[in-house]
PDB file of C-alpha atoms in Angstrom:
ATOM      1  CA  MET H 431       0.038   0.042  -0.041  1.00 68.00           C
ATOM      2  CA  LEU H 432       2.901   2.409   0.869  1.00 70.00           C
ATOM      3  CA  ALA H 433       4.496   1.623  -2.431  1.00 73.00           C
ATOM      4  CA  PHE H 434       1.318   2.297  -4.273  1.00 73.00           C
ATOM      5  CA  LEU H 435       0.874   5.757  -2.517  1.00 68.00           C
ATOM      6  CA  THR H 436       4.452   6.601  -3.161  1.00 71.00           C
ATOM      7  CA  TYR H 437       4.448   5.833  -6.846  1.00 71.00           C
ATOM      8  CA  PHE H 438       0.947   7.265  -7.738  1.00 75.00           C
ATOM      9  CA  PHE H 439       0.600  10.081  -5.263  1.00 78.00           C
ATOM     10  CA  PHE H 440       3.720  11.316  -3.462  1.00 80.00           C
ATOM     11  CA  TYR H 441       6.126  10.985  -6.427  1.00 80.00           C
ATOM     12  CA  PRO H 442       3.805  12.868  -8.878  1.00 82.00           C
ATOM     13  CA  ALA H 443       3.075  15.536  -6.193  1.00 82.00           C
ATOM     14  CA  LEU H 444       6.722  15.942  -5.574  1.00 85.00           C
ATOM     15  CA  GLY H 445       7.383  16.338  -9.208  1.00 82.00           C
ATOM     16  CA  LEU H 446       4.601  18.892  -9.569  1.00 82.00           C
ATOM     17  CA  LEU H 447       6.071  20.862  -6.682  1.00 85.00           C
ATOM     18  CA  LEU H 448       9.541  20.720  -7.993  1.00 86.00           C
ATOM     19  CA  SER H 449       8.414  21.845 -11.452  1.00 82.00           C
ATOM     20  CA  SER H 450       6.590  24.843  -9.868  1.00 84.00           C
ATOM     21  CA  ILE H 451       9.881  26.336  -8.541  1.00 85.00           C
ATOM     22  CA  GLN H 452      12.008  25.755 -11.565  1.00 81.00           C
ATOM     23  CA  THR H 453      12.795  28.151 -14.411  1.00 78.00           C
ATOM     24  CA  GLN H 454      12.235  27.630 -18.116  1.00 76.00           C
ATOM     25  CA  ASP H 455      14.650  29.153 -20.640  1.00 70.00           C
ATOM     26  CA  SER H 456      13.854  30.385 -24.220  1.00 69.00           C
ATOM     27  CA  ARG H 457      14.361  26.836 -25.562  1.00 66.00           C
ATOM     28  CA  GLY H 458      11.766  25.449 -23.309  1.00 66.00           C
ATOM     29  CA  ILE H 459      14.186  23.454 -21.208  1.00 69.00           C
ATOM     30  CA  ILE H 460      13.245  23.384 -17.462  1.00 72.00           C
ATOM     31  CA  GLY H 461      15.722  23.490 -14.610  1.00 71.00           C
ATOM     32  CA  ARG H 462      17.649  25.503 -12.223  1.00 77.00           C
ATOM     33  CA  PRO H 463      17.823  28.067 -10.728  1.00 79.00           C
ATOM     34  CA  PHE H 464      14.866  27.570  -8.377  1.00 78.00           C
ATOM     35  CA  THR H 465      12.534  30.514  -7.920  1.00 81.00           C
ATOM     36  CA  LEU H 466       9.144  31.397  -6.378  1.00 86.00           C
ATOM     37  CA  ALA H 467       8.467  33.915  -9.109  1.00 83.00           C
ATOM     38  CA  HIS H 468       5.666  31.805 -10.514  1.00 85.00           C
ATOM     39  CA  TYR H 469       3.709  31.950  -7.332  1.00 89.00           C
ATOM     40  CA  ALA H 470       4.276  35.765  -7.115  1.00 90.00           C
ATOM     41  CA  ARG H 471       3.036  36.046 -10.756  1.00 89.00           C
ATOM     42  CA  LEU H 472      -0.173  34.362  -9.913  1.00 88.00           C
ATOM     43  CA  ILE H 473      -0.907  36.907  -7.214  1.00 89.00           C
ATOM     44  CA  ASN H 474       0.637  40.040  -8.484  1.00 89.00           C
ATOM     45  CA  VAL H 475      -0.604  39.874 -12.145  1.00 89.00           C
ATOM     46  CA  GLU H 476      -4.150  41.182 -12.134  1.00 90.00           C
ATOM     47  CA  LEU H 477      -5.319  38.870 -14.923  1.00 90.00           C
ATOM     48  CA  TYR H 478      -4.269  35.699 -12.942  1.00 92.00           C
ATOM     49  CA  ALA H 479      -5.338  37.014  -9.574  1.00 92.00           C
ATOM     50  CA  ARG H 480      -8.768  37.624 -11.075  1.00 93.00           C
ATOM     51  CA  VAL H 481      -8.919  34.013 -12.220  1.00 94.00           C
ATOM     52  CA  LEU H 482      -8.058  32.911  -8.722  1.00 93.00           C
ATOM     53  CA  TRP H 483     -10.689  35.009  -7.097  1.00 94.00           C
ATOM     54  CA  THR H 484     -13.301  33.932  -9.676  1.00 94.00           C
ATOM     55  CA  THR H 485     -12.544  30.232  -8.765  1.00 95.00           C
ATOM     56  CA  LEU H 486     -13.064  30.943  -5.030  1.00 94.00           C
ATOM     57  CA  ARG H 487     -16.188  33.043  -5.650  1.00 95.00           C
ATOM     58  CA  ILE H 488     -17.883  30.387  -7.989  1.00 96.00           C
ATOM     59  CA  SER H 489     -16.901  27.531  -5.734  1.00 95.00           C
ATOM     60  CA  ILE H 490     -18.255  29.294  -2.476  1.00 94.00           C
ATOM     61  CA  ILE H 491     -21.564  30.333  -4.210  1.00 96.00           C
ATOM     62  CA  THR H 492     -22.103  26.850  -5.818  1.00 96.00           C
ATOM     63  CA  SER H 493     -21.476  25.181  -2.515  1.00 95.00           C
ATOM     64  CA  ALA H 494     -23.788  27.504  -0.532  1.00 95.00           C
ATOM     65  CA  LEU H 495     -26.616  27.154  -3.081  1.00 96.00           C
ATOM     66  CA  ALA H 496     -26.243  23.386  -3.154  1.00 95.00           C
ATOM     67  CA  THR H 497     -26.444  23.325   0.662  1.00 94.00           C
ATOM     68  CA  VAL H 498     -29.712  25.410   0.570  1.00 94.00           C
ATOM     69  CA  LEU H 499     -31.301  23.256  -2.071  1.00 95.00           C
ATOM     70  CA  ALA H 500     -29.975  19.849  -0.756  1.00 94.00           C
ATOM     71  CA  TYR H 501     -31.391  20.190   2.725  1.00 93.00           C
ATOM     72  CA  PRO H 502     -35.205  20.030   1.733  1.00 93.00           C
ATOM     73  CA  VAL H 503     -34.452  17.160  -0.722  1.00 93.00           C
ATOM     74  CA  ALA H 504     -32.366  15.220   1.897  1.00 93.00           C
ATOM     75  CA  LEU H 505     -35.138  15.757   4.442  1.00 91.00           C
ATOM     76  CA  VAL H 506     -37.751  14.498   2.200  1.00 92.00           C
ATOM     77  CA  MET H 507     -35.563  11.362   1.391  1.00 91.00           C
ATOM     78  CA  VAL H 508     -35.099  10.643   5.009  1.00 90.00           C
ATOM     79  CA  LYS H 509     -38.876  11.255   6.045  1.00 88.00           C
ATOM     80  CA  SER H 510     -40.441   9.455   3.178  1.00 86.00           C
ATOM     81  CA  ARG H 511     -41.583   5.866   2.767  1.00 88.00           C
ATOM     82  CA  PRO H 512     -38.921   3.457   1.677  1.00 87.00           C
ATOM     83  CA  MET H 513     -40.247   3.209  -1.947  1.00 90.00           C
ATOM     84  CA  ALA H 514     -40.357   7.083  -2.213  1.00 90.00           C
ATOM     85  CA  THR H 515     -36.992   7.366  -0.755  1.00 89.00           C
ATOM     86  CA  ARG H 516     -35.563   4.920  -3.378  1.00 92.00           C
ATOM     87  CA  ILE H 517     -37.280   6.903  -6.243  1.00 92.00           C
ATOM     88  CA  ILE H 518     -35.909  10.206  -4.957  1.00 90.00           C
ATOM     89  CA  THR H 519     -32.317   8.689  -4.556  1.00 90.00           C
ATOM     90  CA  LEU H 520     -32.634   7.407  -8.100  1.00 92.00           C
ATOM     91  CA  ILE H 521     -33.692  10.872  -9.482  1.00 91.00           C
ATOM     92  CA  VAL H 522     -30.812  12.517  -7.532  1.00 91.00           C
ATOM     93  CA  ILE H 523     -27.984  10.185  -8.780  1.00 91.00           C
ATOM     94  CA  ALA H 524     -29.483   9.507 -12.317  1.00 88.00           C
ATOM     95  CA  PRO H 525     -27.578  12.550 -13.802  1.00 87.00           C
ATOM     96  CA  LEU H 526     -24.329  10.933 -12.774  1.00 89.00           C
ATOM     97  CA  ILE H 527     -24.879   8.380 -15.436  1.00 90.00           C
ATOM     98  CA  VAL H 528     -24.536  11.078 -18.213  1.00 90.00           C
ATOM     99  CA  SER H 529     -21.161  12.559 -19.059  1.00 91.00           C
ATOM    100  CA  VAL H 530     -20.279  15.970 -17.686  1.00 92.00           C
ATOM    101  CA  VAL H 531     -19.586  17.042 -21.278  1.00 93.00           C
ATOM    102  CA  VAL H 532     -22.998  16.064 -22.480  1.00 93.00           C
ATOM    103  CA  ARG H 533     -24.612  17.851 -19.504  1.00 93.00           C
ATOM    104  CA  GLY H 534     -22.480  20.908 -20.104  1.00 93.00           C
ATOM    105  CA  TYR H 535     -23.594  21.138 -23.766  1.00 93.00           C
ATOM    106  CA  GLY H 536     -27.057  20.439 -22.667  1.00 92.00           C
ATOM    107  CA  TRP H 537     -27.046  23.565 -20.382  1.00 93.00           C
ATOM    108  CA  GLN H 538     -25.500  25.472 -23.241  1.00 92.00           C
ATOM    109  CA  LEU H 539     -28.665  24.909 -25.367  1.00 91.00           C
ATOM    110  CA  VAL H 540     -30.890  25.789 -22.460  1.00 91.00           C
ATOM    111  CA  LEU H 541     -28.981  28.993 -21.593  1.00 90.00           C
ATOM    112  CA  GLN H 542     -28.166  29.998 -25.244  1.00 88.00           C
ATOM    113  CA  ASN H 543     -28.295  33.787 -25.499  1.00 84.00           C
ATOM    114  CA  GLY H 544     -30.808  35.171 -28.008  1.00 80.00           C
ATOM    115  CA  PRO H 545     -34.512  34.233 -28.529  1.00 80.00           C
ATOM    116  CA  LYS H 546     -33.670  30.646 -29.570  1.00 80.00           C
ATOM    117  CA  GLY H 547     -32.355  29.785 -26.090  1.00 81.00           C
ATOM    118  CA  MET H 548     -34.723  27.594 -24.214  1.00 86.00           C
ATOM    119  CA  LEU H 549     -34.490  29.880 -20.998  1.00 87.00           C
ATOM    120  CA  ASN H 550     -35.105  33.002 -23.071  1.00 86.00           C
ATOM    121  CA  TRP H 551     -37.941  31.495 -24.974  1.00 88.00           C
ATOM    122  CA  ILE H 552     -39.761  30.528 -21.760  1.00 88.00           C
ATOM    123  CA  LEU H 553     -39.173  33.879 -20.102  1.00 87.00           C
ATOM    124  CA  MET H 554     -40.335  35.714 -23.132  1.00 87.00           C
ATOM    125  CA  THR H 555     -43.433  33.473 -23.665  1.00 86.00           C
ATOM    126  CA  LEU H 556     -44.417  34.075 -20.025  1.00 87.00           C
ATOM    127  CA  HIS H 557     -43.742  37.824 -20.594  1.00 83.00           C
ATOM    128  CA  VAL H 558     -41.330  37.905 -17.742  1.00 86.00           C
ATOM    129  CA  VAL H 559     -38.792  39.728 -19.885  1.00 84.00           C
ATOM    130  CA  ASP H 560     -39.337  41.746 -23.096  1.00 84.00           C
ATOM    131  CA  ALA H 561     -35.911  40.986 -24.578  1.00 83.00           C
ATOM    132  CA  PRO H 562     -33.550  38.105 -24.316  1.00 85.00           C
ATOM    133  CA  ILE H 563     -31.211  38.059 -21.385  1.00 86.00           C
ATOM    134  CA  SER H 564     -27.493  36.946 -21.612  1.00 88.00           C
ATOM    135  CA  VAL H 565     -26.747  34.111 -19.324  1.00 88.00           C
ATOM    136  CA  LEU H 566     -24.472  31.959 -21.250  1.00 89.00           C
ATOM    137  CA  TYR H 567     -20.645  32.651 -20.933  1.00 92.00           C
ATOM    138  CA  THR H 568     -21.152  34.205 -17.477  1.00 92.00           C
ATOM    139  CA  GLU H 569     -20.330  33.194 -14.006  1.00 93.00           C
ATOM    140  CA  VAL H 570     -24.094  32.652 -13.452  1.00 94.00           C
ATOM    141  CA  ALA H 571     -24.018  29.944 -16.194  1.00 94.00           C
ATOM    142  CA  VAL H 572     -20.934  28.225 -14.538  1.00 96.00           C
ATOM    143  CA  VAL H 573     -22.732  28.248 -11.141  1.00 96.00           C
ATOM    144  CA  ILE H 574     -25.845  26.643 -12.610  1.00 95.00           C
ATOM    145  CA  GLY H 575     -23.970  24.024 -14.601  1.00 95.00           C
ATOM    146  CA  SER H 576     -21.693  23.178 -11.548  1.00 95.00           C
ATOM    147  CA  LEU H 577     -24.689  23.109  -9.209  1.00 95.00           C
ATOM    148  CA  HIS H 578     -26.386  20.502 -11.519  1.00 94.00           C
ATOM    149  CA  VAL H 579     -23.254  18.379 -11.868  1.00 94.00           C
ATOM    150  CA  PHE H 580     -22.132  18.329  -8.177  1.00 94.00           C
ATOM    151  CA  PHE H 581     -25.614  18.591  -6.490  1.00 94.00           C
ATOM    152  CA  PRO H 582     -25.705  14.724  -5.597  1.00 94.00           C
ATOM    153  CA  MET H 583     -22.414  15.250  -3.698  1.00 93.00           C
ATOM    154  CA  MET H 584     -24.201  17.423  -1.190  1.00 94.00           C
ATOM    155  CA  VAL H 585     -27.519  15.481  -1.071  1.00 95.00           C
ATOM    156  CA  LEU H 586     -26.064  12.037  -0.357  1.00 93.00           C
ATOM    157  CA  PRO H 587     -23.816  13.117   2.678  1.00 93.00           C
ATOM    158  CA  LEU H 588     -26.682  15.174   4.099  1.00 94.00           C
ATOM    159  CA  ALA H 589     -29.218  12.382   3.757  1.00 93.00           C
ATOM    160  CA  SER H 590     -26.788   9.974   5.447  1.00 92.00           C
ATOM    161  CA  ALA H 591     -26.336  12.309   8.335  1.00 92.00           C
ATOM    162  CA  LEU H 592     -30.039  13.121   8.729  1.00 91.00           C
ATOM    163  CA  GLY H 593     -30.832   9.534   8.623  1.00 89.00           C
ATOM    164  CA  LYS H 594     -28.765   8.986  11.755  1.00 89.00           C
ATOM    165  CA  ILE H 595     -30.576  11.502  13.809  1.00 87.00           C
ATOM    166  CA  ASP H 596     -32.879  10.084  16.476  1.00 86.00           C
ATOM    167  CA  PRO H 597     -36.447  11.312  15.538  1.00 86.00           C
ATOM    168  CA  ASN H 598     -37.307  11.209  19.325  1.00 88.00           C
ATOM    169  CA  LEU H 599     -35.221  14.268  19.670  1.00 87.00           C
ATOM    170  CA  GLU H 600     -37.168  16.255  17.213  1.00 84.00           C
ATOM    171  CA  ASP H 601     -40.414  14.973  18.564  1.00 85.00           C
ATOM    172  CA  ALA H 602     -39.416  16.054  22.104  1.00 89.00           C
ATOM    173  CA  ALA H 603     -38.676  19.567  20.785  1.00 86.00           C
ATOM    174  CA  ARG H 604     -42.110  19.831  19.137  1.00 87.00           C
ATOM    175  CA  MET H 605     -43.746  18.608  22.184  1.00 86.00           C
ATOM    176  CA  LEU H 606     -42.035  21.344  24.168  1.00 83.00           C
ATOM    177  CA  GLY H 607     -43.746  23.790  21.818  1.00 84.00           C
ATOM    178  CA  ALA H 608     -40.825  24.595  19.435  1.00 84.00           C
ATOM    179  CA  PRO H 609     -42.076  25.559  15.958  1.00 87.00           C
ATOM    180  CA  TRP H 610     -40.668  23.618  12.951  1.00 84.00           C
ATOM    181  CA  TRP H 611     -38.090  26.259  12.111  1.00 84.00           C
ATOM    182  CA  ARG H 612     -36.743  26.223  15.599  1.00 89.00           C
ATOM    183  CA  VAL H 613     -36.620  22.436  15.621  1.00 87.00           C
ATOM    184  CA  PHE H 614     -34.537  22.562  12.495  1.00 87.00           C
ATOM    185  CA  LEU H 615     -32.229  25.230  13.657  1.00 86.00           C
ATOM    186  CA  ARG H 616     -31.713  23.863  17.154  1.00 88.00           C
ATOM    187  CA  VAL H 617     -31.904  20.134  16.675  1.00 87.00           C
ATOM    188  CA  THR H 618     -31.709  19.028  13.130  1.00 87.00           C
ATOM    189  CA  LEU H 619     -29.153  21.365  11.756  1.00 87.00           C
ATOM    190  CA  PRO H 620     -26.471  20.899  14.565  1.00 87.00           C
ATOM    191  CA  LEU H 621     -26.883  17.140  14.411  1.00 89.00           C
ATOM    192  CA  SER H 622     -26.518  17.029  10.632  1.00 89.00           C
ATOM    193  CA  MET H 623     -23.331  19.062  10.559  1.00 89.00           C
ATOM    194  CA  PRO H 624     -20.994  16.125   9.683  1.00 89.00           C
ATOM    195  CA  GLY H 625     -23.112  15.649   6.438  1.00 91.00           C
ATOM    196  CA  PHE H 626     -23.137  19.335   5.844  1.00 91.00           C
ATOM    197  CA  VAL H 627     -19.345  19.751   6.249  1.00 91.00           C
ATOM    198  CA  ALA H 628     -18.613  16.699   4.160  1.00 91.00           C
ATOM    199  CA  GLY H 629     -21.023  17.712   1.335  1.00 93.00           C
ATOM    200  CA  PHE H 630     -19.769  21.334   1.374  1.00 93.00           C
ATOM    201  CA  THR H 631     -16.213  20.184   1.212  1.00 92.00           C
ATOM    202  CA  LEU H 632     -16.929  17.869  -1.682  1.00 93.00           C
ATOM    203  CA  VAL H 633     -18.952  20.423  -3.699  1.00 95.00           C
ATOM    204  CA  PHE H 634     -16.248  23.116  -3.160  1.00 95.00           C
ATOM    205  CA  SER H 635     -13.288  20.873  -4.042  1.00 93.00           C
ATOM    206  CA  LEU H 636     -14.927  19.526  -7.209  1.00 94.00           C
ATOM    207  CA  THR H 637     -16.129  22.952  -8.302  1.00 95.00           C
ATOM    208  CA  ALA H 638     -12.677  24.513  -7.666  1.00 94.00           C
ATOM    209  CA  GLY H 639     -10.922  21.886  -9.753  1.00 91.00           C
ATOM    210  CA  SER H 640     -13.589  21.787 -12.521  1.00 92.00           C
ATOM    211  CA  PHE H 641     -12.455  22.200 -16.171  1.00 92.00           C
ATOM    212  CA  VAL H 642     -15.287  21.184 -18.411  1.00 94.00           C
ATOM    213  CA  ILE H 643     -18.105  23.121 -17.148  1.00 95.00           C
ATOM    214  CA  PRO H 644     -16.240  26.520 -17.104  1.00 95.00           C
ATOM    215  CA  ALA H 645     -14.916  25.769 -20.536  1.00 94.00           C
ATOM    216  CA  ILE H 646     -18.312  25.099 -22.055  1.00 94.00           C
ATOM    217  CA  LEU H 647     -20.522  27.551 -20.051  1.00 94.00           C
ATOM    218  CA  GLY H 648     -18.003  30.220 -18.957  1.00 91.00           C
ATOM    219  CA  GLY H 649     -16.063  31.015 -21.986  1.00 86.00           C
ATOM    220  CA  ALA H 650     -13.681  33.870 -21.696  1.00 85.00           C
ATOM    221  CA  SER H 651     -15.857  35.657 -18.964  1.00 86.00           C
ATOM    222  CA  ALA H 652     -15.546  33.006 -16.237  1.00 89.00           C
ATOM    223  CA  VAL H 653     -12.093  31.356 -16.572  1.00 92.00           C
ATOM    224  CA  MET H 654     -11.209  29.174 -13.567  1.00 94.00           C
ATOM    225  CA  LEU H 655      -7.942  27.789 -12.302  1.00 93.00           C
ATOM    226  CA  GLY H 656      -8.466  24.507 -14.132  1.00 92.00           C
ATOM    227  CA  ASN H 657      -8.840  26.279 -17.499  1.00 93.00           C
ATOM    228  CA  LEU H 658      -5.847  28.516 -16.720  1.00 93.00           C
ATOM    229  CA  ILE H 659      -3.703  25.395 -16.013  1.00 92.00           C
ATOM    230  CA  GLU H 660      -4.703  23.825 -19.395  1.00 92.00           C
ATOM    231  CA  GLN H 661      -4.015  27.025 -21.058  1.00 91.00           C
ATOM    232  CA  GLN H 662      -0.440  27.394 -19.612  1.00 90.00           C
ATOM    233  CA  ILE H 663       0.423  23.652 -20.292  1.00 88.00           C
ATOM    234  CA  PHE H 664      -1.076  23.050 -23.665  1.00 89.00           C
ATOM    235  CA  VAL H 665      -1.252  26.426 -25.377  1.00 89.00           C
ATOM    236  CA  VAL H 666       1.552  28.666 -23.809  1.00 81.00           C
ATOM    237  CA  TYR H 667       3.837  25.709 -22.867  1.00 83.00           C
ATOM    238  CA  ASP H 668       4.721  27.428 -19.710  1.00 85.00           C
ATOM    239  CA  TRP H 669       5.022  24.161 -17.581  1.00 87.00           C
ATOM    240  CA  PRO H 670       6.572  25.786 -14.402  1.00 89.00           C
ATOM    241  CA  PHE H 671       3.766  28.443 -14.193  1.00 90.00           C
ATOM    242  CA  GLY H 672       1.117  25.859 -14.915  1.00 91.00           C
ATOM    243  CA  ALA H 673       2.522  23.622 -12.164  1.00 91.00           C
ATOM    244  CA  ALA H 674       2.573  26.539  -9.763  1.00 92.00           C
ATOM    245  CA  ILE H 675      -1.142  27.137 -10.395  1.00 93.00           C
ATOM    246  CA  ALA H 676      -1.779  23.443  -9.834  1.00 93.00           C
ATOM    247  CA  VAL H 677       0.060  23.472  -6.656  1.00 93.00           C
ATOM    248  CA  VAL H 678      -1.994  26.514  -5.440  1.00 93.00           C
ATOM    249  CA  LEU H 679      -5.194  24.788  -6.538  1.00 93.00           C
ATOM    250  CA  VAL H 680      -4.321  21.519  -4.604  1.00 91.00           C
ATOM    251  CA  GLY H 681      -3.358  23.670  -1.672  1.00 91.00           C
ATOM    252  CA  LEU H 682      -6.684  25.514  -1.706  1.00 90.00           C
ATOM    253  CA  VAL H 683      -8.536  22.193  -1.762  1.00 90.00           C
ATOM    254  CA  LEU H 684      -6.309  20.695   1.032  1.00 89.00           C
ATOM    255  CA  ALA H 685      -6.889  23.885   3.182  1.00 91.00           C
ATOM    256  CA  VAL H 686     -10.642  23.549   2.872  1.00 88.00           C
ATOM    257  CA  ASN H 687     -10.470  19.783   3.748  1.00 86.00           C
ATOM    258  CA  GLY H 688      -8.270  20.576   6.647  1.00 88.00           C
ATOM    259  CA  VAL H 689     -10.712  23.315   8.010  1.00 86.00           C
ATOM    260  CA  SER H 690     -13.501  20.778   7.610  1.00 83.00           C
ATOM    261  CA  MET H 691     -11.715  18.058   9.522  1.00 82.00           C
ATOM    262  CA  TRP H 692     -10.784  20.547  12.221  1.00 84.00           C
ATOM    263  CA  LEU H 693     -14.369  21.729  12.589  1.00 78.00           C
ATOM    264  CA  LEU H 694     -15.787  18.097  12.758  1.00 74.00           C
ATOM    265  CA  GLU H 695     -13.056  17.145  15.327  1.00 74.00           C
ATOM    266  CA  GLY H 696     -13.699  20.240  17.533  1.00 65.00           C
ATOM    267  CA  ARG H 697     -17.381  19.390  17.394  1.00 61.00           C
ATOM    268  CA  ARG H 698     -16.731  15.907  18.491  1.00 59.00           C
ATOM    269  CA  LEU H 699     -14.466  16.991  21.393  1.00 53.00           C
ATOM    270  CA  ARG H 700     -17.062  19.502  22.608  1.00 57.00           C
ATOM    271  CA  ARG H 701     -19.849  16.926  22.579  1.00 58.00           C
ATOM    272  CA  PRO H 702     -20.669  15.779  26.154  1.00 48.00           C
ATOM    273  CA  ASP H 703     -20.215  12.028  26.920  1.00 48.00           C
TER     274      ASP H 703
END
């Protein structure tokens, strides 16, 4: 097992880290001297810094929206009869059967700018808007596509956590006169925090590292770190800078996972025996 991890994880990660601090000459040869200029370039150059903040913003918004939308679905899954639970679960995971590329192009047709786009056609038919709106190739389109692709990753951990809550605790709160929203905030939500943290971490990590959805739905207006890495490696052929961006992306995801584990561990330690 250790040999497997060393060969397939630690060795590539070390190579990526080493490439990110090397220099590349005019002939494309990578080597010494070592430098941190690539990391400084990502932060100091406005274009690249904007991509970093766009990635953070889209990942946080997508994760937050997924949380808000997933809680009702997960609650219905847990509270329903077994047959209804199986049907809802099937509906939630069914999109995972379809390729992300296919779903991306499907949303491209729905969000297409102009009167031929399905969304614009519906809005104009219902007289919600008088003229077509521009959604495709914006951050909004990337959030919508990412939310559709990664939504199951939030629902399933939440449903698992909610299913482990003793229903007698919620019943006791209701018997003491607590309204439904107070029962949710004071009983259900705190007890489902492990599922919330796991789901939020999954959605954030997958969205931050996403490449296909931003490429199809974002265009040049919503470039994310994954697209920037692809550009630097395969278009510009600036491997050290692309490696530095990848290291920053991995570090960002690991930091979010570390904070999540710290929150869960702190909550476990504060729980009374």
